[in-house]
PDB file of C-alpha atoms and ligand atoms in Angstrom:
ATOM      1  CA  MET A 292      69.738  34.435  94.673  1.00 35.00           C
ATOM      2  CA  SER A 293      69.629  38.395  95.270  1.00 33.00           C
ATOM      3  CA  GLY A 294      67.671  39.957  92.739  1.00 34.00           C
ATOM      4  CA  LEU A 295      66.174  37.570  91.185  1.00 38.00           C
ATOM      5  CA  ILE A 296      62.105  38.693  92.389  1.00 38.00           C
ATOM      6  CA  SER A 297      61.979  41.899  93.740  1.00 38.00           C
ATOM      7  CA  SER A 298      59.792  40.733  96.218  1.00 39.00           C
ATOM      8  CA  GLN A 299      59.495  37.809  98.914  1.00 40.00           C
ATOM      9  CA  LYS A 300      55.863  36.665  98.663  1.00 49.00           C
ATOM     10  CA  PRO A 301      53.334  37.309  95.889  1.00 55.00           C
ATOM     11  CA  PRO A 302      50.776  40.126  97.533  1.00 49.00           C
ATOM     12  CA  SER A 303      47.291  37.335  99.346  1.00 51.00           C
ATOM     13  CA  HIS A 304      44.917  38.566  96.737  1.00 48.00           C
ATOM     14  CA  HIS A 305      47.477  37.562  93.618  1.00 52.00           C
ATOM     15  CA  PRO A 306      44.715  35.002  91.788  1.00 50.00           C
ATOM     16  CA  PHE A 307      47.467  33.002  90.897  1.00 51.00           C
ATOM     17  CA  SER A 308      48.755  31.462  94.288  1.00 45.00           C
ATOM     18  CA  ALA A 309      45.314  29.525  94.210  1.00 46.00           C
ATOM     19  CA  ALA A 310      45.991  27.431  91.304  1.00 60.00           C
ATOM     20  CA  ALA A 311      48.379  24.104  91.583  1.00 74.00           C
ATOM     21  CA  GLU A 312      49.602  24.775  88.086  1.00 84.00           C
ATOM     22  CA  ALA A 313      51.285  27.536  88.571  1.00 86.00           C
ATOM     23  CA  ILE A 314      54.099  27.621  90.678  1.00 87.00           C
ATOM     24  CA  TRP A 315      55.104  31.018  92.741  1.00 85.00           C
ATOM     25  CA  ILE A 316      58.561  30.205  93.646  1.00 84.00           C
ATOM     26  CA  PRO A 317      60.349  32.810  96.690  1.00 79.00           C
ATOM     27  CA  ALA A 318      63.449  34.626  96.026  1.00 75.00           C
ATOM     28  CA  ASN A 319      65.602  32.689  98.152  1.00 80.00           C
ATOM     29  CA  ALA A 320      68.663  30.327  97.386  1.00 82.00           C
ATOM     30  CA  ASP A 321      66.477  27.059  97.215  1.00 88.00           C
ATOM     31  CA  ALA A 322      64.741  29.500  94.041  1.00 90.00           C
ATOM     32  CA  PRO A 323      67.198  27.264  90.555  1.00 91.00           C
ATOM     33  CA  THR A 324      66.496  24.146  92.062  1.00 93.00           C
ATOM     34  CA  ARG A 325      62.478  24.067  92.888  1.00 92.00           C
ATOM     35  CA  ALA A 326      62.297  25.895  89.796  1.00 95.00           C
ATOM     36  CA  VAL A 327      63.688  22.719  87.812  1.00 97.00           C
ATOM     37  CA  GLU A 328      61.821  20.639  90.481  1.00 96.00           C
ATOM     38  CA  GLU A 329      58.419  22.161  89.280  1.00 95.00           C
ATOM     39  CA  LEU A 330      59.279  21.982  85.747  1.00 97.00           C
ATOM     40  CA  GLU A 331      59.870  19.325  85.059  1.00 98.00           C
ATOM     41  CA  ASN A 332      56.649  17.935  86.783  1.00 97.00           C
ATOM     42  CA  GLY A 333      54.813  19.500  84.681  1.00 97.00           C
ATOM     43  CA  LYS A 334      54.135  23.088  86.442  1.00 96.00           C
ATOM     44  CA  ILE A 335      54.582  26.388  85.260  1.00 96.00           C
ATOM     45  CA  VAL A 336      56.408  28.453  87.171  1.00 94.00           C
ATOM     46  CA  MET A 337      55.691  32.297  87.408  1.00 90.00           C
ATOM     47  CA  LEU A 338      57.942  35.597  88.298  1.00 79.00           C
ATOM     48  CA  PRO A 339      55.444  38.386  88.216  1.00 57.00           C
ATOM     49  CA  TYR A 340      57.633  40.327  89.905  1.00 58.00           C
ATOM     50  CA  GLU A 341      59.808  40.042  86.833  1.00 67.00           C
ATOM     51  CA  PRO A 342      58.191  42.296  84.530  1.00 85.00           C
ATOM     52  CA  PHE A 343      59.270  42.992  81.075  1.00 94.00           C
ATOM     53  CA  ARG A 344      58.770  46.759  80.223  1.00 93.00           C
ATOM     54  CA  LEU A 345      58.582  48.084  76.704  1.00 97.00           C
ATOM     55  CA  THR A 346      59.220  52.194  76.238  1.00 96.00           C
ATOM     56  CA  HIS A 347      56.565  54.470  75.267  1.00 94.00           C
ATOM     57  CA  GLU A 348      57.943  53.759  71.360  1.00 95.00           C
ATOM     58  CA  GLU A 349      57.819  50.017  71.615  1.00 97.00           C
ATOM     59  CA  GLU A 350      54.009  50.324  73.019  1.00 97.00           C
ATOM     60  CA  ALA A 351      53.054  51.412  69.053  1.00 96.00           C
ATOM     61  CA  PHE A 352      53.972  47.770  67.964  1.00 97.00           C
ATOM     62  CA  LEU A 353      51.211  46.806  70.423  1.00 98.00           C
ATOM     63  CA  ASN A 354      49.015  46.836  67.353  1.00 96.00           C
ATOM     64  CA  PRO A 355      47.164  43.772  65.812  1.00 96.00           C
ATOM     65  CA  ASP A 356      47.984  46.540  62.493  1.00 96.00           C
ATOM     66  CA  CYS A 357      51.591  45.956  62.688  1.00 97.00           C
ATOM     67  CA  LEU A 358      51.324  42.148  61.847  1.00 97.00           C
ATOM     68  CA  ASP A 359      51.834  41.456  57.892  1.00 96.00           C
ATOM     69  CA  PRO A 360      48.391  39.814  57.148  1.00 92.00           C
ATOM     70  CA  GLY A 361      47.546  36.524  57.662  1.00 85.00           C
ATOM     71  CA  SER A 362      50.143  36.478  60.627  1.00 92.00           C
ATOM     72  CA  LYS A 363      48.880  36.081  64.111  1.00 91.00           C
ATOM     73  CA  SER A 364      52.359  37.464  65.686  1.00 96.00           C
ATOM     74  CA  ILE A 365      55.747  38.663  64.625  1.00 98.00           C
ATOM     75  CA  LYS A 366      58.557  35.935  64.899  1.00 98.00           C
ATOM     76  CA  TYR A 367      62.077  36.868  65.684  1.00 98.00           C
ATOM     77  CA  SER A 368      65.289  34.425  65.383  1.00 98.00           C
ATOM     78  CA  PRO A 369      67.657  36.564  67.539  1.00 98.00           C
ATOM     79  CA  THR A 370      70.709  34.057  65.679  1.00 97.00           C
ATOM     80  CA  GLN A 371      69.853  35.592  62.957  1.00 97.00           C
ATOM     81  CA  ARG A 372      68.679  39.105  64.105  1.00 95.00           C
ATOM     82  CA  LYS A 373      66.139  38.229  61.475  1.00 96.00           C
ATOM     83  CA  ILE A 374      62.303  39.193  61.899  1.00 97.00           C
ATOM     84  CA  TRP A 375      58.939  37.607  60.071  1.00 96.00           C
ATOM     85  CA  GLY A 376      55.269  38.558  60.257  1.00 97.00           C
ATOM     86  CA  ALA A 377      55.405  42.510  60.818  1.00 98.00           C
ATOM     87  CA  ALA A 378      53.643  44.480  57.806  1.00 97.00           C
ATOM     88  CA  GLU A 379      55.200  46.413  55.287  1.00 96.00           C
ATOM     89  CA  GLN A 380      56.006  49.679  56.709  1.00 95.00           C
ATOM     90  CA  HIS A 381      57.599  47.599  60.077  1.00 96.00           C
ATOM     91  CA  LYS A 382      59.715  45.309  58.410  1.00 94.00           C
ATOM     92  CA  ASN A 383      63.167  46.738  58.616  1.00 94.00           C
ATOM     93  CA  SER A 384      62.491  48.822  61.874  1.00 96.00           C
ATOM     94  CA  THR A 385      65.442  48.521  63.897  1.00 96.00           C
ATOM     95  CA  ALA A 386      62.917  49.724  67.062  1.00 97.00           C
ATOM     96  CA  LEU A 387      60.630  46.687  66.698  1.00 98.00           C
ATOM     97  CA  ALA A 388      63.926  44.339  65.630  1.00 97.00           C
ATOM     98  CA  GLY A 389      65.507  46.301  69.067  1.00 97.00           C
ATOM     99  CA  LEU A 390      62.212  45.298  70.776  1.00 98.00           C
ATOM    100  CA  MET A 391      62.464  41.992  69.795  1.00 98.00           C
ATOM    101  CA  ALA A 392      65.907  41.333  70.832  1.00 98.00           C
ATOM    102  CA  ARG A 393      65.643  42.839  74.226  1.00 98.00           C
ATOM    103  CA  TYR A 394      63.418  40.822  74.939  1.00 98.00           C
ATOM    104  CA  ALA A 395      65.164  37.538  73.771  1.00 98.00           C
ATOM    105  CA  ASP A 396      67.772  39.049  76.071  1.00 97.00           C
ATOM    106  CA  PHE A 397      65.664  39.119  78.812  1.00 96.00           C
ATOM    107  CA  ALA A 398      64.295  35.519  78.656  1.00 96.00           C
ATOM    108  CA  ARG A 399      68.348  34.936  78.665  1.00 96.00           C
ATOM    109  CA  ASP A 400      69.443  36.262  81.047  1.00 93.00           C
ATOM    110  CA  LEU A 401      66.025  35.133  83.448  1.00 93.00           C
ATOM    111  CA  VAL A 402      66.625  31.205  82.216  1.00 94.00           C
ATOM    112  CA  ASN A 403      70.500  31.649  82.863  1.00 94.00           C
ATOM    113  CA  ARG A 404      69.315  32.847  87.049  1.00 91.00           C
ATOM    114  CA  LEU A 405      66.383  30.643  87.358  1.00 92.00           C
ATOM    115  CA  LEU A 406      67.274  27.436  86.018  1.00 95.00           C
ATOM    116  CA  PRO A 407      71.401  27.790  85.635  1.00 95.00           C
ATOM    117  CA  ARG A 408      71.440  24.475  85.126  1.00 97.00           C
ATOM    118  CA  TYR A 409      69.994  24.249  82.331  1.00 98.00           C
ATOM    119  CA  SER A 410      71.751  26.800  80.656  1.00 96.00           C
ATOM    120  CA  ALA A 411      74.450  25.187  79.001  1.00 96.00           C
ATOM    121  CA  ALA A 412      72.630  22.957  77.338  1.00 98.00           C
ATOM    122  CA  LEU A 413      70.065  25.419  76.229  1.00 98.00           C
ATOM    123  CA  ILE A 414      69.054  26.573  72.833  1.00 98.00           C
ATOM    124  CA  ILE A 415      67.581  29.860  71.983  1.00 98.00           C
ATOM    125  CA  GLY A 416      65.040  29.503  69.315  1.00 98.00           C
ATOM    126  CA  ASN A 417      62.619  32.468  67.900  1.00 98.00           C
ATOM    127  CA  GLY A 418      60.486  34.372  69.963  1.00 98.00           C
ATOM    128  CA  SER A 419      56.986  36.174  68.782  1.00 98.00           C
ATOM    129  CA  LEU A 420      55.287  39.328  69.736  1.00 98.00           C
ATOM    130  CA  ARG A 421      51.982  38.634  69.863  1.00 97.00           C
ATOM    131  CA  PRO A 422      49.793  41.625  69.586  1.00 97.00           C
ATOM    132  CA  VAL A 423      46.049  39.941  68.416  1.00 95.00           C
ATOM    133  CA  GLU A 424      43.008  39.353  70.930  1.00 95.00           C
ATOM    134  CA  VAL A 425      43.217  35.833  71.373  1.00 95.00           C
ATOM    135  CA  GLU A 426      39.456  35.535  72.188  1.00 95.00           C
ATOM    136  CA  GLY A 427      37.286  35.401  69.450  1.00 86.00           C
ATOM    137  CA  ARG A 428      40.356  34.984  66.528  1.00 85.00           C
ATOM    138  CA  VAL A 429      39.258  32.307  63.362  1.00 83.00           C
ATOM    139  CA  GLN A 430      41.561  30.051  63.227  1.00 86.00           C
ATOM    140  CA  SER A 431      41.380  26.381  62.026  1.00 93.00           C
ATOM    141  CA  LYS A 432      41.724  23.550  64.828  1.00 95.00           C
ATOM    142  CA  ARG A 433      45.041  22.631  64.112  1.00 95.00           C
ATOM    143  CA  HIS A 434      45.887  26.321  64.332  1.00 93.00           C
ATOM    144  CA  ASP A 435      43.582  27.638  67.400  1.00 95.00           C
ATOM    145  CA  ASP A 436      45.430  27.977  70.341  1.00 96.00           C
ATOM    146  CA  ARG A 437      42.434  27.876  72.886  1.00 97.00           C
ATOM    147  CA  LEU A 438      41.899  24.304  72.298  1.00 98.00           C
ATOM    148  CA  LEU A 439      43.801  22.213  74.729  1.00 98.00           C
ATOM    149  CA  HIS A 440      47.183  21.157  73.349  1.00 98.00           C
ATOM    150  CA  VAL A 441      50.743  20.580  73.935  1.00 98.00           C
ATOM    151  CA  ASP A 442      52.847  22.489  71.823  1.00 98.00           C
ATOM    152  CA  SER A 443      54.699  20.513  68.383  1.00 97.00           C
ATOM    153  CA  PHE A 444      55.804  22.790  65.303  1.00 92.00           C
ATOM    154  CA  PRO A 445      55.353  20.918  62.207  1.00 90.00           C
ATOM    155  CA  SER A 446      58.085  22.616  60.371  1.00 89.00           C
ATOM    156  CA  ARG A 447      60.812  22.584  63.602  1.00 91.00           C
ATOM    157  CA  PRO A 448      61.411  18.837  64.468  1.00 91.00           C
ATOM    158  CA  THR A 449      63.203  18.833  67.868  1.00 93.00           C
ATOM    159  CA  GLN A 450      64.084  15.763  67.716  1.00 89.00           C
ATOM    160  CA  GLY A 451      63.481  14.939  71.366  1.00 92.00           C
ATOM    161  CA  LYS A 452      64.735  18.174  72.924  1.00 95.00           C
ATOM    162  CA  ARG A 453      62.535  19.644  75.325  1.00 97.00           C
ATOM    163  CA  ILE A 454      60.406  23.321  74.175  1.00 98.00           C
ATOM    164  CA  LEU A 455      61.173  25.552  77.464  1.00 98.00           C
ATOM    165  CA  ARG A 456      58.991  28.886  76.470  1.00 98.00           C
ATOM    166  CA  ILE A 457      59.078  32.154  78.455  1.00 97.00           C
ATOM    167  CA  PHE A 458      55.762  34.275  78.097  1.00 97.00           C
ATOM    168  CA  ALA A 459      55.312  38.070  79.082  1.00 96.00           C
ATOM    169  CA  ASN A 460      51.751  39.607  79.586  1.00 96.00           C
ATOM    170  CA  VAL A 461      53.430  43.070  78.515  1.00 97.00           C
ATOM    171  CA  ASP A 462      49.515  44.926  78.348  1.00 97.00           C
ATOM    172  CA  PRO A 463      49.627  47.721  78.561  1.00 95.00           C
ATOM    173  CA  SER A 464      45.987  48.136  79.458  1.00 96.00           C
ATOM    174  CA  GLY A 465      46.305  45.608  82.554  1.00 93.00           C
ATOM    175  CA  LYS A 466      44.330  43.411  81.006  1.00 95.00           C
ATOM    176  CA  THR A 467      45.096  39.752  82.082  1.00 95.00           C
ATOM    177  CA  ARG A 468      45.813  36.643  79.765  1.00 96.00           C
ATOM    178  CA  HIS A 469      43.582  33.883  80.804  1.00 96.00           C
ATOM    179  CA  TRP A 470      44.761  29.942  80.199  1.00 96.00           C
ATOM    180  CA  GLN A 471      43.739  26.622  80.981  1.00 96.00           C
ATOM    181  CA  VAL A 472      45.991  23.864  82.110  1.00 96.00           C
ATOM    182  CA  GLY A 473      44.669  20.517  81.090  1.00 96.00           C
ATOM    183  CA  GLU A 474      45.985  16.901  83.040  1.00 96.00           C
ATOM    184  CA  PRO A 475      49.688  15.778  83.232  1.00 96.00           C
ATOM    185  CA  PHE A 476      51.441  14.490  80.162  1.00 97.00           C
ATOM    186  CA  ALA A 477      51.388  10.694  81.065  1.00 97.00           C
ATOM    187  CA  ASP A 478      47.849  10.943  80.994  1.00 97.00           C
ATOM    188  CA  VAL A 479      47.227  12.623  77.925  1.00 98.00           C
ATOM    189  CA  ALA A 480      49.687  10.395  75.992  1.00 97.00           C
ATOM    190  CA  ALA A 481      48.491   7.306  77.626  1.00 96.00           C
ATOM    191  CA  ARG A 482      44.778   8.101  75.943  1.00 97.00           C
ATOM    192  CA  PHE A 483      46.181   9.577  72.745  1.00 97.00           C
ATOM    193  CA  ALA A 484      49.359   7.940  71.474  1.00 94.00           C
ATOM    194  CA  PRO A 485      47.797   4.488  71.027  1.00 92.00           C
ATOM    195  CA  ARG A 486      45.822   5.954  68.306  1.00 91.00           C
ATOM    196  CA  ILE A 487      48.391   7.281  66.430  1.00 90.00           C
ATOM    197  CA  SER A 488      50.568   4.654  63.759  1.00 83.00           C
ATOM    198  CA  ALA A 489      54.235   4.583  63.038  1.00 78.00           C
ATOM    199  CA  PRO A 490      55.636   6.921  60.947  1.00 76.00           C
ATOM    200  CA  PHE A 491      55.847   5.143  57.344  1.00 70.00           C
ATOM    201  CA  PRO A 492      59.500   4.474  56.563  1.00 70.00           C
ATOM    202  CA  GLY A 493      62.069   7.254  54.278  1.00 67.00           C
ATOM    203  CA  SER A 494      58.777  10.001  55.353  1.00 70.00           C
ATOM    204  CA  ALA A 495      61.398  11.709  57.791  1.00 67.00           C
ATOM    205  CA  LEU A 496      63.770  11.944  55.017  1.00 67.00           C
ATOM    206  CA  LEU A 497      61.539  13.303  52.064  1.00 67.00           C
ATOM    207  CA  MET A 498      59.850  15.303  54.625  1.00 65.00           C
ATOM    208  CA  ARG A 499      63.509  16.840  54.766  1.00 66.00           C
ATOM    209  CA  LEU A 500      63.892  16.823  51.015  1.00 68.00           C
ATOM    210  CA  LEU A 501      60.552  18.593  50.136  1.00 70.00           C
ATOM    211  CA  ARG A 502      61.618  21.330  53.218  1.00 70.00           C
ATOM    212  CA  ILE A 503      57.960  20.318  54.833  1.00 70.00           C
ATOM    213  CA  THR A 504      60.690  20.670  57.867  1.00 67.00           C
ATOM    214  CA  LYS A 505      63.825  22.491  58.845  1.00 70.00           C
ATOM    215  CA  GLU A 506      65.053  19.015  60.264  1.00 71.00           C
ATOM    216  CA  LYS A 507      64.627  15.365  59.995  1.00 75.00           C
ATOM    217  CA  ARG A 508      61.698  14.579  61.432  1.00 78.00           C
ATOM    218  CA  SER A 509      61.883  12.200  63.939  1.00 86.00           C
ATOM    219  CA  PRO A 510      59.789   9.428  65.028  1.00 89.00           C
ATOM    220  CA  TYR A 511      59.367  11.244  68.467  1.00 92.00           C
ATOM    221  CA  ASP A 512      58.456  13.934  66.570  1.00 92.00           C
ATOM    222  CA  HIS A 513      55.601  12.197  64.270  1.00 91.00           C
ATOM    223  CA  TYR A 514      53.840  10.727  67.770  1.00 94.00           C
ATOM    224  CA  MET A 515      54.218  14.717  69.461  1.00 95.00           C
ATOM    225  CA  LEU A 516      52.652  16.405  66.099  1.00 95.00           C
ATOM    226  CA  HIS A 517      49.712  13.848  66.098  1.00 96.00           C
ATOM    227  CA  ILE A 518      48.967  13.917  69.921  1.00 97.00           C
ATOM    228  CA  HIS A 519      48.764  17.768  69.395  1.00 98.00           C
ATOM    229  CA  ASP A 520      46.585  17.651  65.914  1.00 97.00           C
ATOM    230  CA  GLN A 521      44.614  14.688  67.674  1.00 97.00           C
ATOM    231  CA  MET A 522      43.927  16.589  70.831  1.00 98.00           C
ATOM    232  CA  LYS A 523      42.633  19.785  68.855  1.00 98.00           C
ATOM    233  CA  LEU A 524      40.463  17.792  66.940  1.00 97.00           C
ATOM    234  CA  ASP A 525      38.701  15.703  69.542  1.00 98.00           C
ATOM    235  CA  ASP A 526      35.361  17.900  70.621  1.00 98.00           C
ATOM    236  CA  GLU A 527      34.472  15.466  73.267  1.00 98.00           C
ATOM    237  CA  TYR A 528      38.026  15.534  74.779  1.00 98.00           C
ATOM    238  CA  GLN A 529      37.775  19.153  74.262  1.00 98.00           C
ATOM    239  CA  ALA A 530      34.813  19.538  75.692  1.00 97.00           C
ATOM    240  CA  ALA A 531      35.161  16.928  78.798  1.00 97.00           C
ATOM    241  CA  ALA A 532      38.582  17.361  80.056  1.00 96.00           C
ATOM    242  CA  SER A 533      39.314  17.933  83.339  1.00 94.00           C
ATOM    243  CA  ARG A 534      41.726  21.690  83.545  1.00 95.00           C
ATOM    244  CA  SER A 535      42.376  24.539  85.984  1.00 93.00           C
ATOM    245  CA  ASP A 536      42.273  28.659  85.052  1.00 93.00           C
ATOM    246  CA  ILE A 537      45.304  30.767  85.319  1.00 93.00           C
ATOM    247  CA  HIS A 538      44.333  34.296  84.793  1.00 92.00           C
ATOM    248  CA  PHE A 539      48.638  35.834  84.783  1.00 92.00           C
ATOM    249  CA  PRO A 540      48.696  39.373  85.399  1.00 91.00           C
ATOM    250  CA  ALA A 541      49.887  41.957  83.274  1.00 92.00           C
ATOM    251  CA  GLY A 542      53.336  42.744  83.764  1.00 91.00           C
ATOM    252  CA  SER A 543      53.883  38.867  84.730  1.00 91.00           C
ATOM    253  CA  THR A 544      56.162  36.529  83.711  1.00 94.00           C
ATOM    254  CA  TRP A 545      55.850  32.920  83.698  1.00 95.00           C
ATOM    255  CA  ILE A 546      58.246  29.917  82.085  1.00 96.00           C
ATOM    256  CA  ALA A 547      56.698  26.829  81.137  1.00 98.00           C
ATOM    257  CA  PHE A 548      57.868  22.897  79.037  1.00 98.00           C
ATOM    258  CA  THR A 549      54.284  23.952  76.356  1.00 98.00           C
ATOM    259  CA  ASP A 550      55.697  20.003  74.927  1.00 98.00           C
ATOM    260  CA  GLN A 551      54.545  18.565  78.404  1.00 98.00           C
ATOM    261  CA  VAL A 552      51.882  21.174  79.876  1.00 98.00           C
ATOM    262  CA  SER A 553      48.558  20.668  78.389  1.00 98.00           C
ATOM    263  CA  HIS A 554      47.524  24.291  77.792  1.00 98.00           C
ATOM    264  CA  ALA A 555      45.083  26.596  76.327  1.00 98.00           C
ATOM    265  CA  ALA A 556      45.384  30.125  75.902  1.00 98.00           C
ATOM    266  CA  LEU A 557      41.543  31.542  76.167  1.00 97.00           C
ATOM    267  CA  SER A 558      41.923  35.405  75.976  1.00 97.00           C
ATOM    268  CA  GLY A 559      44.156  38.182  75.963  1.00 97.00           C
ATOM    269  CA  GLN A 560      45.788  40.607  74.137  1.00 96.00           C
ATOM    270  CA  HIS A 561      49.474  41.802  73.762  1.00 97.00           C
ATOM    271  CA  ALA A 562      52.296  38.594  75.395  1.00 98.00           C
ATOM    272  CA  MET A 563      55.529  38.176  74.103  1.00 98.00           C
ATOM    273  CA  GLU A 564      57.429  35.044  74.441  1.00 98.00           C
ATOM    274  CA  GLN A 565      60.943  33.407  73.852  1.00 98.00           C
ATOM    275  CA  THR A 566      61.829  29.624  72.815  1.00 98.00           C
ATOM    276  CA  PHE A 567      64.422  27.177  74.195  1.00 98.00           C
ATOM    277  CA  PHE A 568      65.418  23.731  73.755  1.00 98.00           C
ATOM    278  CA  LEU A 569      66.884  21.616  75.833  1.00 98.00           C
ATOM    279  CA  PRO A 570      68.146  18.016  75.013  1.00 96.00           C
ATOM    280  CA  SER A 571      66.314  15.745  77.427  1.00 94.00           C
ATOM    281  CA  ASP A 572      69.164  14.434  79.087  1.00 94.00           C
ATOM    282  CA  ALA A 573      70.035  17.774  80.193  1.00 97.00           C
ATOM    283  CA  MET A 574      67.245  17.262  82.791  1.00 98.00           C
ATOM    284  CA  ARG A 575      67.632  16.793  86.155  1.00 98.00           C
ATOM    285  CA  ASN A 576      65.589  13.630  85.441  1.00 98.00           C
ATOM    286  CA  PRO A 577      65.490  12.920  82.024  1.00 96.00           C
ATOM    287  CA  LEU A 578      62.502   9.948  83.346  1.00 95.00           C
ATOM    288  CA  LEU A 579      59.756  12.845  83.157  1.00 97.00           C
ATOM    289  CA  SER A 580      60.646  13.912  79.482  1.00 96.00           C
ATOM    290  CA  PRO A 581      57.813  13.715  76.768  1.00 96.00           C
ATOM    291  CA  LEU A 582      60.331  11.396  74.963  1.00 94.00           C
ATOM    292  CA  ARG A 583      60.665   8.632  78.078  1.00 93.00           C
ATOM    293  CA  VAL A 584      56.945   8.990  78.897  1.00 94.00           C
ATOM    294  CA  LEU A 585      56.446   8.043  75.233  1.00 94.00           C
ATOM    295  CA  GLU A 586      58.543   4.827  75.607  1.00 91.00           C
ATOM    296  CA  ALA A 587      57.536   3.993  78.190  1.00 91.00           C
ATOM    297  CA  LEU A 588      54.024   3.707  76.844  1.00 91.00           C
ATOM    298  CA  GLY A 589      55.724   1.665  74.291  1.00 87.00           C
ATOM    299  CA  CYS A 590      55.435   3.258  71.615  1.00 82.00           C
ATOM    300  CA  PRO A 591      57.591   0.958  69.322  1.00 62.00           C
ATOM    301  CA  THR A 592      59.905   3.343  66.385  1.00 48.00           C
ATOM    302  CA  LEU A 593      61.083   5.775  69.476  1.00 57.00           C
ATOM    303  CA  ARG A 594      63.199   2.815  71.454  1.00 47.00           C
ATOM    304  CA  GLY A 595      66.793   3.684  70.876  1.00 44.00           C
ATOM    305  CA  LEU A 596      66.129   7.323  69.473  1.00 48.00           C
ATOM    306  CA  THR A 597      68.831   9.720  71.887  1.00 44.00           C
ATOM    307  CA  ALA A 598      67.998  13.391  72.753  1.00 41.00           C
ATOM    308  CA  LYS A 599      70.738  14.143  70.851  1.00 43.00           C
ATOM    309  CA  GLY A 600      71.166  14.658  67.247  1.00 40.00           C
ATOM    310  CA  GLY A 601      70.185  17.810  64.712  1.00 37.00           C
ATOM    311  CA  ARG A 602      70.615  21.770  65.737  1.00 32.00           C
ATOM    312  CA  GLU A 603      67.810  24.281  65.810  1.00 32.00           C
ATOM    313  CA  GLY A 604      68.009  27.706  65.600  1.00 28.00           C
TER     314      GLY A 604
HETATM  315  C1  SIN B 257      49.814  28.788  72.965  1.00 71.30           C
HETATM  316  O1  SIN B 257      51.245  27.989  73.422  1.00 71.30           O
HETATM  317  O2  SIN B 257      49.217  27.976  72.954  1.00 71.30           O
HETATM  318  C2  SIN B 257      49.912  30.025  73.348  1.00 71.30           C
HETATM  319  C3  SIN B 257      49.725  30.449  74.752  1.00 71.30           C
HETATM  320  C4  SIN B 257      49.761  32.281  74.071  1.00 71.30           C
HETATM  321  O3  SIN B 257      49.606  32.847  73.202  1.00 71.30           O
HETATM  322  O4  SIN B 257      49.549  33.161  75.376  1.00 71.30           O
HETATM  323 FE1   FE B 258      50.569  25.946  72.828  1.00 71.30          FE
END
């Protein structure tokens, strides 16, 4: 596994070495096996020595003024080579498109090297540049990522596919990104799934026809979206849920299945992120997927749903 991580050991003072929810994996021959095992078990895999560096020119985009008013991030589709959410004067910037494309390549290269087992099945989704300080950001509860949640996208049903995200703290001033990680997905699901009623027949097709969703919202997506919303809307849960703090240093990179890891971003500015989708049956242990966990809890409409079907761009 040469070249994966440039140092064999994290420095002893490294703040995340103590957090059980974030695992640092040494660069040896076992790294791909370990990474898959840890990720599928709901851990965050840290790659602190794989920094994504911005050029001096690109650092100019680390500024909330580069955003379209109302957006909290600049989004990029590597397949369509298209940008959303940028302010008028940056919409057609080749430097900005170049930065976004370079981050997508960086993330793809990282997953190919660290997670070769997934490579053939992974579907690349959108990436984002997040130049707004998270602390103090005003959002509705549903949009507030400072509240513990698992990821589920209202307009992008995954139909059972996993959401794998590669984050990089690119803050040039050296500020850490502070996350909290909550209880395991099985506990989250056991708490919230019984409160969710099954989708009404025909709703998925209606949402697709009305273009609320880009794909048909499967029963799986229905449950995941409701779990996401109910977690964020439950003040008592937010106040009482057990959690651990993780401080991602500037220059660090981390990977997680964010549909499974209960997470909240509390502070930090300037991160980049690339999303991938993975069919659940491409996992080493599909029984650990949210789909199978929900099925095991007896969410009735999920039975027989396979992880296949649908596209994601
Ligand atoms: C999130 O996915 O909840 C936000 C993570 C971040 O911006 O650090
Ligand atoms: Fe999230």
